PDB file of C-alpha atoms and ligand atoms in Angstrom:
ATOM      1  CA  MET L 292     -62.340 124.848 -18.604  1.00 45.00           C
ATOM      2  CA  VAL L 293     -60.488 127.844 -20.017  1.00 53.00           C
ATOM      3  CA  GLU L 294     -59.309 127.403 -23.618  1.00 55.00           C
ATOM      4  CA  ASN L 295     -55.585 127.865 -23.470  1.00 64.00           C
ATOM      5  CA  ASN L 296     -54.044 125.931 -26.347  1.00 78.00           C
ATOM      6  CA  LEU L 297     -51.981 128.152 -28.559  1.00 90.00           C
ATOM      7  CA  SER L 298     -51.393 127.923 -32.297  1.00 93.00           C
ATOM      8  CA  SER L 299     -50.778 130.457 -35.037  1.00 96.00           C
ATOM      9  CA  ALA L 300     -54.278 129.821 -36.414  1.00 95.00           C
ATOM     10  CA  SER L 301     -56.045 130.276 -33.072  1.00 95.00           C
ATOM     11  CA  ILE L 302     -54.338 133.636 -32.616  1.00 96.00           C
ATOM     12  CA  ILE L 303     -54.846 134.966 -36.156  1.00 96.00           C
ATOM     13  CA  SER L 304     -58.394 133.721 -36.773  1.00 95.00           C
ATOM     14  CA  ASN L 305     -60.813 136.717 -36.943  1.00 95.00           C
ATOM     15  CA  LEU L 306     -58.333 138.846 -35.025  1.00 97.00           C
ATOM     16  CA  GLY L 307     -59.596 142.008 -36.701  1.00 95.00           C
ATOM     17  CA  THR L 308     -56.230 143.777 -36.905  1.00 98.00           C
ATOM     18  CA  HIS L 309     -54.684 145.128 -40.099  1.00 97.00           C
ATOM     19  CA  PHE L 310     -51.124 144.048 -39.535  1.00 98.00           C
ATOM     20  CA  ILE L 311     -50.250 143.270 -35.917  1.00 98.00           C
ATOM     21  CA  GLY L 312     -50.544 139.504 -35.535  1.00 98.00           C
ATOM     22  CA  GLN L 313     -51.479 138.851 -39.155  1.00 97.00           C
ATOM     23  CA  ARG L 314     -48.361 136.682 -39.264  1.00 98.00           C
ATOM     24  CA  VAL L 315     -47.730 134.580 -36.169  1.00 98.00           C
ATOM     25  CA  ILE L 316     -44.850 132.168 -35.713  1.00 98.00           C
ATOM     26  CA  TYR L 317     -45.614 129.816 -32.848  1.00 97.00           C
ATOM     27  CA  TYR L 318     -43.189 127.538 -31.011  1.00 97.00           C
ATOM     28  CA  PRO L 319     -44.121 125.093 -28.243  1.00 95.00           C
ATOM     29  CA  SER L 320     -40.681 125.762 -26.753  1.00 95.00           C
ATOM     30  CA  LEU L 321     -37.982 128.261 -27.636  1.00 97.00           C
ATOM     31  CA  THR L 322     -34.874 129.820 -26.077  1.00 97.00           C
ATOM     32  CA  SER L 323     -36.198 133.379 -26.413  1.00 98.00           C
ATOM     33  CA  THR L 324     -38.772 134.931 -28.732  1.00 98.00           C
ATOM     34  CA  MET L 325     -36.437 137.941 -28.937  1.00 98.00           C
ATOM     35  CA  GLU L 326     -33.802 135.825 -30.678  1.00 97.00           C
ATOM     36  CA  VAL L 327     -36.118 134.617 -33.420  1.00 98.00           C
ATOM     37  CA  ALA L 328     -37.748 138.049 -33.757  1.00 98.00           C
ATOM     38  CA  LYS L 329     -34.331 139.598 -34.316  1.00 98.00           C
ATOM     39  CA  GLN L 330     -33.469 137.078 -37.022  1.00 98.00           C
ATOM     40  CA  GLU L 331     -36.862 137.616 -38.665  1.00 98.00           C
ATOM     41  CA  ALA L 332     -36.527 141.415 -38.526  1.00 98.00           C
ATOM     42  CA  GLN L 333     -33.067 141.246 -40.084  1.00 97.00           C
ATOM     43  CA  LEU L 334     -34.616 139.244 -42.934  1.00 97.00           C
ATOM     44  CA  GLY L 335     -37.231 141.994 -43.380  1.00 96.00           C
ATOM     45  CA  ALA L 336     -40.252 140.246 -41.851  1.00 98.00           C
ATOM     46  CA  VAL L 337     -43.551 141.992 -42.462  1.00 98.00           C
ATOM     47  CA  GLU L 338     -44.423 144.605 -39.831  1.00 98.00           C
ATOM     48  CA  GLY L 339     -46.536 143.185 -37.034  1.00 98.00           C
ATOM     49  CA  THR L 340     -45.043 139.695 -37.235  1.00 98.00           C
ATOM     50  CA  VAL L 341     -45.432 137.973 -33.857  1.00 98.00           C
ATOM     51  CA  ILE L 342     -43.127 135.320 -32.448  1.00 98.00           C
ATOM     52  CA  ILE L 343     -44.777 133.462 -29.602  1.00 98.00           C
ATOM     53  CA  ALA L 344     -43.738 130.526 -27.452  1.00 97.00           C
ATOM     54  CA  ASP L 345     -45.534 128.347 -24.940  1.00 95.00           C
ATOM     55  CA  GLU L 346     -42.357 128.257 -22.934  1.00 95.00           C
ATOM     56  CA  GLN L 347     -38.938 129.902 -23.139  1.00 97.00           C
ATOM     57  CA  THR L 348     -35.828 128.150 -21.922  1.00 96.00           C
ATOM     58  CA  ALA L 349     -33.619 131.266 -21.950  1.00 97.00           C
ATOM     59  CA  GLY L 350     -36.069 134.134 -21.627  1.00 97.00           C
ATOM     60  CA  ARG L 351     -34.317 137.406 -21.065  1.00 96.00           C
ATOM     61  CA  GLY L 352     -35.302 140.487 -19.131  1.00 95.00           C
ATOM     62  CA  ARG L 353     -34.073 144.028 -18.877  1.00 91.00           C
ATOM     63  CA  ILE L 354     -30.571 144.750 -17.585  1.00 85.00           C
ATOM     64  CA  LYS L 355     -29.365 141.280 -18.570  1.00 86.00           C
ATOM     65  CA  ARG L 356     -31.707 139.581 -16.113  1.00 90.00           C
ATOM     66  CA  VAL L 357     -33.237 136.175 -16.660  1.00 92.00           C
ATOM     67  CA  TRP L 358     -36.978 136.072 -17.379  1.00 95.00           C
ATOM     68  CA  LEU L 359     -38.825 132.975 -16.218  1.00 92.00           C
ATOM     69  CA  SER L 360     -41.457 131.894 -18.717  1.00 92.00           C
ATOM     70  CA  PRO L 361     -42.646 128.367 -18.095  1.00 91.00           C
ATOM     71  CA  LYS L 362     -45.730 126.902 -19.739  1.00 91.00           C
ATOM     72  CA  GLY L 363     -48.889 128.812 -18.858  1.00 90.00           C
ATOM     73  CA  SER L 364     -47.295 132.227 -19.198  1.00 93.00           C
ATOM     74  CA  VAL L 365     -47.321 134.472 -22.253  1.00 96.00           C
ATOM     75  CA  ALA L 366     -44.026 135.115 -24.047  1.00 98.00           C
ATOM     76  CA  LEU L 367     -44.205 136.993 -27.325  1.00 98.00           C
ATOM     77  CA  SER L 368     -42.273 139.462 -29.445  1.00 98.00           C
ATOM     78  CA  ILE L 369     -43.707 141.851 -32.025  1.00 98.00           C
ATOM     79  CA  ILE L 370     -41.658 143.235 -34.926  1.00 98.00           C
ATOM     80  CA  LEU L 371     -42.202 146.896 -35.803  1.00 98.00           C
ATOM     81  CA  TYR L 372     -40.568 149.460 -38.076  1.00 98.00           C
ATOM     82  CA  PRO L 373     -41.370 152.756 -36.317  1.00 97.00           C
ATOM     83  CA  SER L 374     -39.942 156.174 -37.094  1.00 96.00           C
ATOM     84  CA  VAL L 375     -37.139 157.294 -34.822  1.00 95.00           C
ATOM     85  CA  VAL L 376     -39.395 159.902 -33.183  1.00 93.00           C
ATOM     86  CA  ASN L 377     -41.858 157.219 -32.118  1.00 94.00           C
ATOM     87  CA  LEU L 378     -39.241 154.849 -30.765  1.00 94.00           C
ATOM     88  CA  PRO L 379     -39.245 156.180 -27.150  1.00 91.00           C
ATOM     89  CA  SER L 380     -43.040 155.834 -27.050  1.00 93.00           C
ATOM     90  CA  LEU L 381     -42.946 152.075 -27.621  1.00 96.00           C
ATOM     91  CA  ILE L 382     -42.324 151.519 -23.898  1.00 94.00           C
ATOM     92  CA  MET L 383     -45.467 153.501 -23.081  1.00 95.00           C
ATOM     93  CA  LEU L 384     -47.418 151.824 -25.864  1.00 97.00           C
ATOM     94  CA  ALA L 385     -46.525 148.307 -24.762  1.00 97.00           C
ATOM     95  CA  SER L 386     -47.281 148.812 -21.081  1.00 97.00           C
ATOM     96  CA  LEU L 387     -50.591 150.520 -21.840  1.00 97.00           C
ATOM     97  CA  ALA L 388     -51.594 147.755 -24.241  1.00 98.00           C
ATOM     98  CA  VAL L 389     -50.920 145.177 -21.513  1.00 98.00           C
ATOM     99  CA  VAL L 390     -52.882 147.172 -18.919  1.00 98.00           C
ATOM    100  CA  HIS L 391     -55.876 147.542 -21.244  1.00 97.00           C
ATOM    101  CA  SER L 392     -55.930 143.925 -22.362  1.00 98.00           C
ATOM    102  CA  ILE L 393     -55.623 142.457 -18.846  1.00 98.00           C
ATOM    103  CA  GLU L 394     -58.341 144.781 -17.618  1.00 98.00           C
ATOM    104  CA  ALA L 395     -60.664 144.078 -20.551  1.00 98.00           C
ATOM    105  CA  VAL L 396     -60.346 140.303 -20.293  1.00 98.00           C
ATOM    106  CA  THR L 397     -60.058 139.728 -16.531  1.00 98.00           C
ATOM    107  CA  GLY L 398     -61.508 142.829 -14.868  1.00 98.00           C
ATOM    108  CA  LEU L 399     -58.307 143.209 -12.795  1.00 98.00           C
ATOM    109  CA  LYS L 400     -56.931 146.757 -12.497  1.00 97.00           C
ATOM    110  CA  PRO L 401     -53.235 146.666 -13.471  1.00 97.00           C
ATOM    111  CA  GLN L 402     -50.941 149.673 -13.164  1.00 96.00           C
ATOM    112  CA  VAL L 403     -47.590 150.592 -14.665  1.00 96.00           C
ATOM    113  CA  LYS L 404     -44.462 150.859 -12.563  1.00 95.00           C
ATOM    114  CA  TRP L 405     -42.038 153.190 -14.299  1.00 95.00           C
ATOM    115  CA  PRO L 406     -40.716 152.588 -16.820  1.00 91.00           C
ATOM    116  CA  ASN L 407     -42.596 149.544 -18.062  1.00 88.00           C
ATOM    117  CA  ASP L 408     -43.434 146.878 -15.514  1.00 95.00           C
ATOM    118  CA  VAL L 409     -47.097 146.062 -15.179  1.00 97.00           C
ATOM    119  CA  LEU L 410     -48.250 145.391 -11.624  1.00 97.00           C
ATOM    120  CA  VAL L 411     -51.393 144.020 -10.083  1.00 97.00           C
ATOM    121  CA  ASN L 412     -51.792 144.888  -6.394  1.00 94.00           C
ATOM    122  CA  ASP L 413     -48.224 146.236  -6.381  1.00 91.00           C
ATOM    123  CA  LYS L 414     -46.712 142.966  -7.627  1.00 95.00           C
ATOM    124  CA  LYS L 415     -45.206 142.418 -11.062  1.00 96.00           C
ATOM    125  CA  VAL L 416     -47.363 140.499 -13.501  1.00 97.00           C
ATOM    126  CA  CYS L 417     -45.681 141.521 -16.758  1.00 98.00           C
ATOM    127  CA  GLY L 418     -42.263 142.561 -17.998  1.00 97.00           C
ATOM    128  CA  ILE L 419     -41.533 144.359 -21.236  1.00 97.00           C
ATOM    129  CA  LEU L 420     -38.291 144.465 -23.166  1.00 97.00           C
ATOM    130  CA  ILE L 421     -37.741 146.702 -26.192  1.00 96.00           C
ATOM    131  CA  GLU L 422     -34.787 145.969 -28.460  1.00 97.00           C
ATOM    132  CA  SER L 423     -34.016 147.951 -31.571  1.00 97.00           C
ATOM    133  CA  SER L 424     -31.426 148.532 -34.236  1.00 98.00           C
ATOM    134  CA  VAL L 425     -30.988 152.200 -35.056  1.00 97.00           C
ATOM    135  CA  ARG L 426     -28.541 153.851 -37.463  1.00 95.00           C
ATOM    136  CA  GLY L 427     -28.593 157.624 -37.216  1.00 92.00           C
ATOM    137  CA  ASN L 428     -32.190 158.584 -37.831  1.00 93.00           C
ATOM    138  CA  ILE L 429     -33.089 155.245 -39.355  1.00 95.00           C
ATOM    139  CA  VAL L 430     -34.720 152.526 -37.280  1.00 97.00           C
ATOM    140  CA  ASP L 431     -33.891 149.192 -38.910  1.00 98.00           C
ATOM    141  CA  TYR L 432     -36.364 147.492 -36.616  1.00 98.00           C
ATOM    142  CA  ALA L 433     -37.801 147.523 -33.119  1.00 98.00           C
ATOM    143  CA  ILE L 434     -38.963 144.492 -31.209  1.00 98.00           C
ATOM    144  CA  ILE L 435     -41.413 144.655 -28.334  1.00 98.00           C
ATOM    145  CA  GLY L 436     -41.013 141.631 -26.067  1.00 98.00           C
ATOM    146  CA  ILE L 437     -43.823 141.006 -23.611  1.00 98.00           C
ATOM    147  CA  GLY L 438     -43.908 138.408 -20.865  1.00 98.00           C
ATOM    148  CA  VAL L 439     -47.071 138.012 -18.795  1.00 98.00           C
ATOM    149  CA  ASN L 440     -47.450 135.701 -15.818  1.00 97.00           C
ATOM    150  CA  VAL L 441     -50.854 134.360 -16.758  1.00 96.00           C
ATOM    151  CA  ASN L 442     -51.398 130.902 -15.299  1.00 95.00           C
ATOM    152  CA  LEU L 443     -48.271 130.660 -13.225  1.00 90.00           C
ATOM    153  CA  ARG L 444     -48.257 128.867  -9.874  1.00 89.00           C
ATOM    154  CA  LEU L 445     -45.931 131.001  -7.825  1.00 87.00           C
ATOM    155  CA  SER L 446     -45.318 128.272  -5.262  1.00 86.00           C
ATOM    156  CA  GLY L 447     -43.025 126.700  -7.892  1.00 85.00           C
ATOM    157  CA  PHE L 448     -40.902 129.874  -8.082  1.00 86.00           C
ATOM    158  CA  PRO L 449     -39.891 130.962  -4.561  1.00 87.00           C
ATOM    159  CA  GLU L 450     -37.248 133.330  -5.967  1.00 88.00           C
ATOM    160  CA  ILE L 451     -39.889 135.706  -7.343  1.00 89.00           C
ATOM    161  CA  GLN L 452     -42.705 135.110  -4.859  1.00 86.00           C
ATOM    162  CA  SER L 453     -42.232 138.299  -2.849  1.00 89.00           C
ATOM    163  CA  THR L 454     -42.217 140.629  -5.863  1.00 92.00           C
ATOM    164  CA  ALA L 455     -44.259 138.873  -8.571  1.00 95.00           C
ATOM    165  CA  THR L 456     -47.778 137.668  -9.054  1.00 97.00           C
ATOM    166  CA  SER L 457     -49.783 136.033 -11.817  1.00 97.00           C
ATOM    167  CA  LEU L 458     -53.243 136.625 -13.217  1.00 97.00           C
ATOM    168  CA  SER L 459     -54.397 133.225 -11.955  1.00 96.00           C
ATOM    169  CA  ALA L 460     -53.092 133.993  -8.459  1.00 96.00           C
ATOM    170  CA  GLU L 461     -54.960 137.302  -8.413  1.00 97.00           C
ATOM    171  CA  LEU L 462     -58.149 135.837  -9.863  1.00 97.00           C
ATOM    172  CA  GLY L 463     -58.125 132.606  -7.876  1.00 96.00           C
ATOM    173  CA  ARG L 464     -58.729 130.679 -11.108  1.00 96.00           C
ATOM    174  CA  ASP L 465     -57.085 130.177 -14.491  1.00 95.00           C
ATOM    175  CA  ALA L 466     -57.136 133.160 -16.851  1.00 96.00           C
ATOM    176  CA  PRO L 467     -57.981 132.862 -20.575  1.00 96.00           C
ATOM    177  CA  ARG L 468     -54.508 133.107 -22.085  1.00 96.00           C
ATOM    178  CA  LEU L 469     -55.562 133.081 -25.737  1.00 96.00           C
ATOM    179  CA  ARG L 470     -58.093 135.886 -25.232  1.00 96.00           C
ATOM    180  CA  ILE L 471     -55.473 137.978 -23.444  1.00 97.00           C
ATOM    181  CA  ILE L 472     -52.962 137.492 -26.282  1.00 98.00           C
ATOM    182  CA  ARG L 473     -55.521 138.409 -28.958  1.00 98.00           C
ATOM    183  CA  GLN L 474     -56.697 141.475 -27.040  1.00 98.00           C
ATOM    184  CA  LEU L 475     -53.081 142.495 -26.523  1.00 98.00           C
ATOM    185  CA  LEU L 476     -52.379 142.430 -30.273  1.00 98.00           C
ATOM    186  CA  VAL L 477     -55.501 144.491 -30.960  1.00 98.00           C
ATOM    187  CA  GLU L 478     -54.454 147.047 -28.333  1.00 98.00           C
ATOM    188  CA  VAL L 479     -50.885 147.262 -29.651  1.00 98.00           C
ATOM    189  CA  GLU L 480     -52.184 147.996 -33.137  1.00 98.00           C
ATOM    190  CA  ARG L 481     -54.703 150.590 -31.920  1.00 97.00           C
ATOM    191  CA  LEU L 482     -52.056 152.494 -29.943  1.00 97.00           C
ATOM    192  CA  TYR L 483     -49.399 152.155 -32.658  1.00 97.00           C
ATOM    193  CA  LEU L 484     -51.757 153.558 -35.289  1.00 97.00           C
ATOM    194  CA  ALA L 485     -52.653 156.429 -32.949  1.00 95.00           C
ATOM    195  CA  LEU L 486     -48.959 157.143 -32.486  1.00 95.00           C
ATOM    196  CA  GLN L 487     -48.277 157.063 -36.224  1.00 93.00           C
ATOM    197  CA  ALA L 488     -51.176 159.451 -36.780  1.00 94.00           C
ATOM    198  CA  GLY L 489     -49.392 161.975 -34.530  1.00 91.00           C
ATOM    199  CA  GLY L 490     -51.384 161.253 -31.370  1.00 88.00           C
ATOM    200  CA  SER L 491     -49.763 161.207 -27.948  1.00 84.00           C
ATOM    201  CA  ILE L 492     -50.095 158.333 -25.551  1.00 91.00           C
ATOM    202  CA  TYR L 493     -47.944 159.994 -22.917  1.00 91.00           C
ATOM    203  CA  GLU L 494     -50.863 161.432 -20.919  1.00 92.00           C
ATOM    204  CA  GLU L 495     -52.611 158.085 -20.711  1.00 92.00           C
ATOM    205  CA  TRP L 496     -49.388 156.325 -19.730  1.00 94.00           C
ATOM    206  CA  GLN L 497     -48.786 158.935 -17.034  1.00 94.00           C
ATOM    207  CA  ASP L 498     -52.327 158.439 -15.680  1.00 93.00           C
ATOM    208  CA  ASN L 499     -51.654 154.712 -15.329  1.00 94.00           C
ATOM    209  CA  LEU L 500     -48.346 155.042 -13.460  1.00 95.00           C
ATOM    210  CA  VAL L 501     -48.453 153.660  -9.937  1.00 93.00           C
ATOM    211  CA  THR L 502     -45.035 155.212  -9.325  1.00 93.00           C
ATOM    212  CA  LEU L 503     -45.965 158.896  -9.196  1.00 94.00           C
ATOM    213  CA  GLY L 504     -46.203 160.393  -5.725  1.00 94.00           C
ATOM    214  CA  ARG L 505     -44.531 157.314  -4.205  1.00 93.00           C
ATOM    215  CA  ARG L 506     -41.160 156.952  -2.494  1.00 95.00           C
ATOM    216  CA  VAL L 507     -38.892 155.028  -4.811  1.00 95.00           C
ATOM    217  CA  ARG L 508     -35.370 153.762  -5.144  1.00 96.00           C
ATOM    218  CA  VAL L 509     -34.111 153.748  -8.703  1.00 96.00           C
ATOM    219  CA  LYS L 510     -31.039 151.917  -9.893  1.00 94.00           C
ATOM    220  CA  SER L 511     -29.745 153.430 -13.107  1.00 93.00           C
ATOM    221  CA  GLY L 512     -26.469 151.918 -14.247  1.00 91.00           C
ATOM    222  CA  LYS L 513     -24.232 152.090 -11.182  1.00 91.00           C
ATOM    223  CA  THR L 514     -26.129 154.986  -9.605  1.00 94.00           C
ATOM    224  CA  ILE L 515     -28.852 154.612  -6.981  1.00 96.00           C
ATOM    225  CA  TYR L 516     -31.365 157.421  -6.615  1.00 96.00           C
ATOM    226  CA  GLU L 517     -33.843 157.784  -3.748  1.00 96.00           C
ATOM    227  CA  GLY L 518     -36.722 160.176  -3.454  1.00 96.00           C
ATOM    228  CA  VAL L 519     -40.304 160.803  -4.420  1.00 96.00           C
ATOM    229  CA  ALA L 520     -41.306 160.149  -8.024  1.00 96.00           C
ATOM    230  CA  GLU L 521     -42.715 163.516  -9.009  1.00 95.00           C
ATOM    231  CA  SER L 522     -43.562 163.254 -12.690  1.00 95.00           C
ATOM    232  CA  VAL L 523     -42.499 161.865 -16.050  1.00 95.00           C
ATOM    233  CA  THR L 524     -41.417 163.776 -19.138  1.00 93.00           C
ATOM    234  CA  LYS L 525     -42.763 163.227 -22.640  1.00 90.00           C
ATOM    235  CA  ASP L 526     -39.704 161.167 -23.577  1.00 89.00           C
ATOM    236  CA  GLY L 527     -40.504 158.799 -20.696  1.00 91.00           C
ATOM    237  CA  SER L 528     -37.864 159.976 -18.201  1.00 94.00           C
ATOM    238  CA  LEU L 529     -38.651 160.014 -14.485  1.00 96.00           C
ATOM    239  CA  LEU L 530     -38.302 163.206 -12.425  1.00 97.00           C
ATOM    240  CA  LEU L 531     -37.322 162.288  -8.882  1.00 96.00           C
ATOM    241  CA  ARG L 532     -37.415 164.776  -5.982  1.00 96.00           C
ATOM    242  CA  HIS L 533     -34.723 164.158  -3.357  1.00 95.00           C
ATOM    243  CA  SER L 534     -35.150 164.949   0.349  1.00 94.00           C
ATOM    244  CA  ASN L 535     -32.804 167.961  -0.073  1.00 95.00           C
ATOM    245  CA  GLY L 536     -35.175 169.400  -2.689  1.00 95.00           C
ATOM    246  CA  ASN L 537     -33.002 168.615  -5.711  1.00 95.00           C
ATOM    247  CA  LEU L 538     -34.574 167.051  -8.789  1.00 96.00           C
ATOM    248  CA  SER L 539     -33.015 164.251 -10.860  1.00 96.00           C
ATOM    249  CA  LYS L 540     -34.047 163.316 -14.386  1.00 96.00           C
ATOM    250  CA  ILE L 541     -33.620 159.582 -14.882  1.00 96.00           C
ATOM    251  CA  VAL L 542     -33.789 158.322 -18.442  1.00 94.00           C
ATOM    252  CA  ALA L 543     -33.713 154.600 -17.707  1.00 91.00           C
ATOM    253  CA  GLY L 544     -33.536 152.422 -14.641  1.00 92.00           C
ATOM    254  CA  ASP L 545     -35.120 149.943 -12.356  1.00 91.00           C
ATOM    255  CA  ALA L 546     -37.488 151.345  -9.732  1.00 93.00           C
ATOM    256  CA  THR L 547     -38.467 149.799  -6.398  1.00 91.00           C
ATOM    257  CA  LEU L 548     -41.476 151.157  -4.545  1.00 88.00           C
ATOM    258  CA  ARG L 549     -40.410 151.969  -0.971  1.00 86.00           C
ATOM    259  CA  ASP L 550     -43.736 152.717   0.751  1.00 78.00           C
TER     260      ASP L 550
HETATM  261  C1  LIG W 616     -38.205 142.570 -17.686  1.00 64.72           C
HETATM  262  O1  LIG W 616     -39.102 142.853 -16.903  1.00 64.72           O
HETATM  263  O2  LIG W 616     -37.035 142.499 -17.304  1.00 64.72           O
HETATM  264  C2  LIG W 616     -38.550 142.319 -19.129  1.00 64.72           C
HETATM  265  C3  LIG W 616     -38.998 140.920 -19.386  1.00 64.72           C
HETATM  266  C4  LIG W 616     -39.363 140.666 -20.826  1.00 64.72           C
HETATM  267  C5  LIG W 616     -39.731 139.224 -21.069  1.00 64.72           C
HETATM  268  C6  LIG W 616     -40.229 138.972 -22.447  1.00 64.72           C
HETATM  269  S1  LIG W 616     -40.977 137.398 -22.612  1.00 64.72           S
HETATM  270  C7  LIG W 616     -41.023 137.572 -24.346  1.00 64.72           C
HETATM  271  C8  LIG W 616     -39.711 138.190 -24.747  1.00 64.72           C
HETATM  272  N1  LIG W 616     -38.692 137.163 -24.883  1.00 64.72           N
HETATM  273  C9  LIG W 616     -37.722 137.307 -23.965  1.00 64.72           C
HETATM  274  O3  LIG W 616     -36.724 136.561 -23.884  1.00 64.72           O
HETATM  275  N2  LIG W 616     -37.962 138.361 -23.199  1.00 64.72           N
HETATM  276  C10 LIG W 616     -39.190 139.026 -23.565  1.00 64.72           C
END
C-alpha cells in the first residue's frame, strides 16, 4: 500500500531543504492554493512557504481555465521573492522540477510542452501557473502553482480523457504522492538556488521540450499561429516557423501538438 496521507509534518520531516517547504500549510480541502498563497505572500510569509491541499474546489489554470484537482492529485503553491531578472525563469524552473521529481520517483520519462505543461506519453500530467505582483523592478512576490495528476482515475473525468493522463494511469498502479511532493520541493530549491547563483536553466529546459521540431498550433490571446516549433529564446519565448518561411516569436500562449 502506497503511503499517501498528507500533513504538514509528513512533508517537512527530514526534507533536507533550507527554505522551500520548511513551512507548509496543509488543507484537506480548499478553493485554490493560489488564493491562500496570495494572502500569505501579501502578509510577508517566509520565502519557500508551501500551501498544499488534498483537494481544490475552485482550482484555477492558465488563461482563466478551471483546473480539476480532486483527492489523489497534488495541488500546491510555493511563495518566492525572486529578483525581477529571474522571474521569467520560474516557468522553466517549475516544469523542470516536476520532470525531475516524477522521473526520480516513478521512473516515467516526462517532457515539457511549451511553455510549461508536463506530459507523459504526449498527454498532460501536470499544469503550472505562475502569478506574481511586480512594481517596476521590484517583485513583491511570485507564486508557483503546481497541479499534478497523481492518482487520478480518468474514467471519472471524460472531459479531459483525450488530452490528460495521470501517473497512476501510466504506471498501472498508485504512485507515491508524498514522495513526489517532497522530491518536488527539493528540486525547486536546487534549481532556484542555481538560478540565484547566476546559473542558467534555459539549456536544460530546452533539452526537455517535447515541442521543438513538432508541428504546433499556438493560441496567444486572440491570435492563432501554426507552424513548426523551431526553438526557444532565453526569455522562454517560442520561435515558430510558418510554411511560408516566416518566423514568429511568441511570448506566451497555449500550444497543441499537431503531429
Ligand atoms: C494550467 O495548466 O492551466 C495550470 C494549472 C495549475 C494548477 C495548480 S494546482 C495548484 C495551484 N492552485 C490552483 O488553483 N492552480 C494551481
